[in-house]
Amino acid sequence: LMQSYDFMVMARDLECKMQFGGNDQWSNILGGVDLSRRELQKQVYGMTFSLLTTSEGKKMGKTQKGALWLDAKKTTPYEFYQYWRNVEDADVNKCLRMLTFLPMDEVEQLSALKDAEINKAKEVLAYEVTKLVHGEEEAEKAQSAARALFSGAGNMDNVPTTVMEASRFEGEGFSVVALMKELKLVPSNGEGFRTIEQGGLTIDDVKVTDTKLRITLDMFHDKAILIKKGKKTFHRVEVK
């Protein structure tokens, strides 16, 4: 009802002629078309587009942190790259076809890869989509960071990094759970505790088992530590 009313108000005050949306918005848009005709005696129009869905019919663009944003301040180019790098095998063909400008023969060749080889196609997908949204330089950085973390190749300088004051880790140090929350690796302390209890956190390749662990300065090598949550989420902390 609110979306239909909004369309009518824009038609009345701003001379809006058409509303665009995903095909799940079709009835809402039609409601605005009908309301504008009844209340304003104006003819307005709607157009919808097919949603990008997974092979299971679910909307794409959702992550553990929420929505996948085009704004680099809300979803970093590295996180954006990693989202596409980690799509399901069955979704690679659709994403290459719909989200890149690669020649179709190349799309079909990449999509035909099997087992571990399909990761090559995912890397191409992630690079191409990130390049379109954030530019070639950021795509190169994101790819280099991913290779550094997962295959030992590439530049670690491009890994997501937070610089913190060394004084925060002096004395008794900084709670590992509080650090996870500050870095936005978890939404709450409770989730941080659960991550550790389930064996999902490592620091410099050493699994963290103590939920009360405190991060101290002597744990930093070359003024940095690498935190890994789960299999695919990395964050580097540097001290100054």
PDB file of N, CA and C in Angstrom, residues 176-213:
ATOM      1  N   VAL A 176      40.024 -11.085  22.873  1.00  0.00           N
ATOM      2  CA  VAL A 176      39.911 -11.557  21.501  1.00  0.00           C
ATOM      3  C   VAL A 176      38.476 -11.429  20.995  1.00  0.00           C
ATOM      4  N   VAL A 177      37.503 -11.663  21.870  1.00  0.00           N
ATOM      5  CA  VAL A 177      36.099 -11.545  21.458  1.00  0.00           C
ATOM      6  C   VAL A 177      35.750 -10.089  21.169  1.00  0.00           C
ATOM      7  N   ALA A 178      36.217  -9.179  22.022  1.00  0.00           N
ATOM      8  CA  ALA A 178      35.971  -7.753  21.809  1.00  0.00           C
ATOM      9  C   ALA A 178      36.638  -7.285  20.514  1.00  0.00           C
ATOM     10  N   LEU A 179      37.799  -7.834  20.223  1.00  0.00           N
ATOM     11  CA  LEU A 179      38.501  -7.483  18.994  1.00  0.00           C
ATOM     12  C   LEU A 179      37.717  -7.957  17.776  1.00  0.00           C
ATOM     13  N   MET A 180      37.200  -9.181  17.819  1.00  0.00           N
ATOM     14  CA  MET A 180      36.395  -9.702  16.711  1.00  0.00           C
ATOM     15  C   MET A 180      35.194  -8.799  16.444  1.00  0.00           C
ATOM     16  N   LYS A 181      34.545  -8.366  17.518  1.00  0.00           N
ATOM     17  CA  LYS A 181      33.376  -7.509  17.358  1.00  0.00           C
ATOM     18  C   LYS A 181      33.770  -6.144  16.794  1.00  0.00           C
ATOM     19  N   GLU A 182      34.885  -5.580  17.276  1.00  0.00           N
ATOM     20  CA  GLU A 182      35.324  -4.272  16.790  1.00  0.00           C
ATOM     21  C   GLU A 182      35.686  -4.322  15.309  1.00  0.00           C
ATOM     22  N   LEU A 183      36.238  -5.453  14.886  1.00  0.00           N
ATOM     23  CA  LEU A 183      36.604  -5.617  13.472  1.00  0.00           C
ATOM     24  C   LEU A 183      35.404  -6.004  12.607  1.00  0.00           C
ATOM     25  N   LYS A 184      34.247  -6.174  13.253  1.00  0.00           N
ATOM     26  CA  LYS A 184      32.995  -6.554  12.587  1.00  0.00           C
ATOM     27  C   LYS A 184      33.066  -7.941  11.961  1.00  0.00           C
ATOM     28  N   LEU A 185      33.873  -8.801  12.583  1.00  0.00           N
ATOM     29  CA  LEU A 185      33.908 -10.199  12.155  1.00  0.00           C
ATOM     30  C   LEU A 185      32.708 -10.949  12.723  1.00  0.00           C
ATOM     31  N   VAL A 186      32.166 -10.444  13.821  1.00  0.00           N
ATOM     32  CA  VAL A 186      30.955 -11.012  14.424  1.00  0.00           C
ATOM     33  C   VAL A 186      30.057  -9.851  14.844  1.00  0.00           C
ATOM     34  N   PRO A 187      28.744 -10.070  14.868  1.00  0.00           N
ATOM     35  CA  PRO A 187      27.828  -8.986  15.239  1.00  0.00           C
ATOM     36  C   PRO A 187      27.680  -8.773  16.744  1.00  0.00           C
ATOM     37  N   SER A 188      28.109  -9.776  17.540  1.00  0.00           N
ATOM     38  CA  SER A 188      27.927  -9.663  18.988  1.00  0.00           C
ATOM     39  C   SER A 188      28.984 -10.486  19.714  1.00  0.00           C
ATOM     40  N   ASN A 189      29.138 -10.221  21.014  1.00  0.00           N
ATOM     41  CA  ASN A 189      30.073 -11.004  21.818  1.00  0.00           C
ATOM     42  C   ASN A 189      29.657 -12.469  21.851  1.00  0.00           C
ATOM     43  N   GLY A 190      28.344 -12.701  21.939  1.00  0.00           N
ATOM     44  CA  GLY A 190      27.847 -14.077  21.985  1.00  0.00           C
ATOM     45  C   GLY A 190      28.250 -14.867  20.753  1.00  0.00           C
ATOM     46  N   GLU A 191      28.169 -14.226  19.599  1.00  0.00           N
ATOM     47  CA  GLU A 191      28.561 -14.894  18.364  1.00  0.00           C
ATOM     48  C   GLU A 191      30.063 -15.133  18.352  1.00  0.00           C
ATOM     49  N   GLY A 192      30.827 -14.206  18.957  1.00  0.00           N
ATOM     50  CA  GLY A 192      32.271 -14.384  19.058  1.00  0.00           C
ATOM     51  C   GLY A 192      32.632 -15.592  19.902  1.00  0.00           C
ATOM     52  N   PHE A 193      31.950 -15.741  21.054  1.00  0.00           N
ATOM     53  CA  PHE A 193      32.179 -16.906  21.914  1.00  0.00           C
ATOM     54  C   PHE A 193      31.859 -18.198  21.175  1.00  0.00           C
ATOM     55  N   ARG A 194      30.733 -18.205  20.463  1.00  0.00           N
ATOM     56  CA  ARG A 194      30.323 -19.417  19.730  1.00  0.00           C
ATOM     57  C   ARG A 194      31.328 -19.771  18.636  1.00  0.00           C
ATOM     58  N   THR A 195      31.837 -18.762  17.957  1.00  0.00           N
ATOM     59  CA  THR A 195      32.820 -19.010  16.899  1.00  0.00           C
ATOM     60  C   THR A 195      34.040 -19.737  17.453  1.00  0.00           C
ATOM     61  N   ILE A 196      34.529 -19.267  18.605  1.00  0.00           N
ATOM     62  CA  ILE A 196      35.712 -19.882  19.226  1.00  0.00           C
ATOM     63  C   ILE A 196      35.380 -21.285  19.728  1.00  0.00           C
ATOM     64  N   GLU A 197      34.246 -21.431  20.388  1.00  0.00           N
ATOM     65  CA  GLU A 197      33.857 -22.743  20.928  1.00  0.00           C
ATOM     66  C   GLU A 197      33.693 -23.787  19.827  1.00  0.00           C
ATOM     67  N   GLN A 198      33.306 -23.341  18.626  1.00  0.00           N
ATOM     68  CA  GLN A 198      33.113 -24.256  17.507  1.00  0.00           C
ATOM     69  C   GLN A 198      34.382 -24.441  16.666  1.00  0.00           C
ATOM     70  N   GLY A 199      35.489 -23.860  17.155  1.00  0.00           N
ATOM     71  CA  GLY A 199      36.770 -24.031  16.466  1.00  0.00           C
ATOM     72  C   GLY A 199      36.900 -23.235  15.188  1.00  0.00           C
ATOM     73  N   GLY A 200      36.193 -22.097  15.112  1.00  0.00           N
ATOM     74  CA  GLY A 200      36.181 -21.331  13.872  1.00  0.00           C
ATOM     75  C   GLY A 200      37.080 -20.124  13.835  1.00  0.00           C
ATOM     76  N   LEU A 201      38.036 -20.008  14.770  1.00  0.00           N
ATOM     77  CA  LEU A 201      38.907 -18.833  14.780  1.00  0.00           C
ATOM     78  C   LEU A 201      40.366 -19.243  14.897  1.00  0.00           C
ATOM     79  N   THR A 202      41.205 -18.670  14.062  1.00  0.00           N
ATOM     80  CA  THR A 202      42.651 -18.873  14.172  1.00  0.00           C
ATOM     81  C   THR A 202      43.348 -17.521  14.119  1.00  0.00           C
ATOM     82  N   ILE A 203      44.484 -17.450  14.769  1.00  0.00           N
ATOM     83  CA  ILE A 203      45.338 -16.260  14.712  1.00  0.00           C
ATOM     84  C   ILE A 203      46.720 -16.717  14.282  1.00  0.00           C
ATOM     85  N   ASP A 204      47.160 -16.202  13.142  1.00  0.00           N
ATOM     86  CA  ASP A 204      48.432 -16.629  12.559  1.00  0.00           C
ATOM     87  C   ASP A 204      48.511 -18.152  12.457  1.00  0.00           C
ATOM     88  N   ASP A 205      47.440 -18.744  11.950  1.00  0.00           N
ATOM     89  CA  ASP A 205      47.343 -20.191  11.684  1.00  0.00           C
ATOM     90  C   ASP A 205      47.294 -21.052  12.945  1.00  0.00           C
ATOM     91  N   VAL A 206      47.128 -20.429  14.112  1.00  0.00           N
ATOM     92  CA  VAL A 206      46.999 -21.186  15.358  1.00  0.00           C
ATOM     93  C   VAL A 206      45.554 -21.082  15.829  1.00  0.00           C
ATOM     94  N   LYS A 207      44.886 -22.240  16.025  1.00  0.00           N
ATOM     95  CA  LYS A 207      43.478 -22.229  16.418  1.00  0.00           C
ATOM     96  C   LYS A 207      43.321 -21.671  17.829  1.00  0.00           C
ATOM     97  N   VAL A 208      42.351 -20.794  17.988  1.00  0.00           N
ATOM     98  CA  VAL A 208      42.044 -20.218  19.295  1.00  0.00           C
ATOM     99  C   VAL A 208      41.011 -21.100  19.979  1.00  0.00           C
ATOM    100  N   THR A 209      41.320 -21.552  21.188  1.00  0.00           N
ATOM    101  CA  THR A 209      40.399 -22.422  21.931  1.00  0.00           C
ATOM    102  C   THR A 209      39.898 -21.770  23.220  1.00  0.00           C
ATOM    103  N   ASP A 210      40.563 -20.711  23.656  1.00  0.00           N
ATOM    104  CA  ASP A 210      40.216 -20.040  24.906  1.00  0.00           C
ATOM    105  C   ASP A 210      39.377 -18.801  24.615  1.00  0.00           C
ATOM    106  N   THR A 211      38.122 -18.809  25.037  1.00  0.00           N
ATOM    107  CA  THR A 211      37.241 -17.662  24.778  1.00  0.00           C
ATOM    108  C   THR A 211      37.665 -16.427  25.577  1.00  0.00           C
ATOM    109  N   LYS A 212      38.506 -16.631  26.596  1.00  0.00           N
ATOM    110  CA  LYS A 212      38.953 -15.503  27.405  1.00  0.00           C
ATOM    111  C   LYS A 212      40.343 -15.005  26.996  1.00  0.00           C
ATOM    112  N   LEU A 213      40.839 -15.514  25.871  1.00  0.00           N
ATOM    113  CA  LEU A 213      42.167 -15.110  25.395  1.00  0.00           C
ATOM    114  C   LEU A 213      42.251 -13.598  25.231  1.00  0.00           C
TER     115      LEU A 213
END
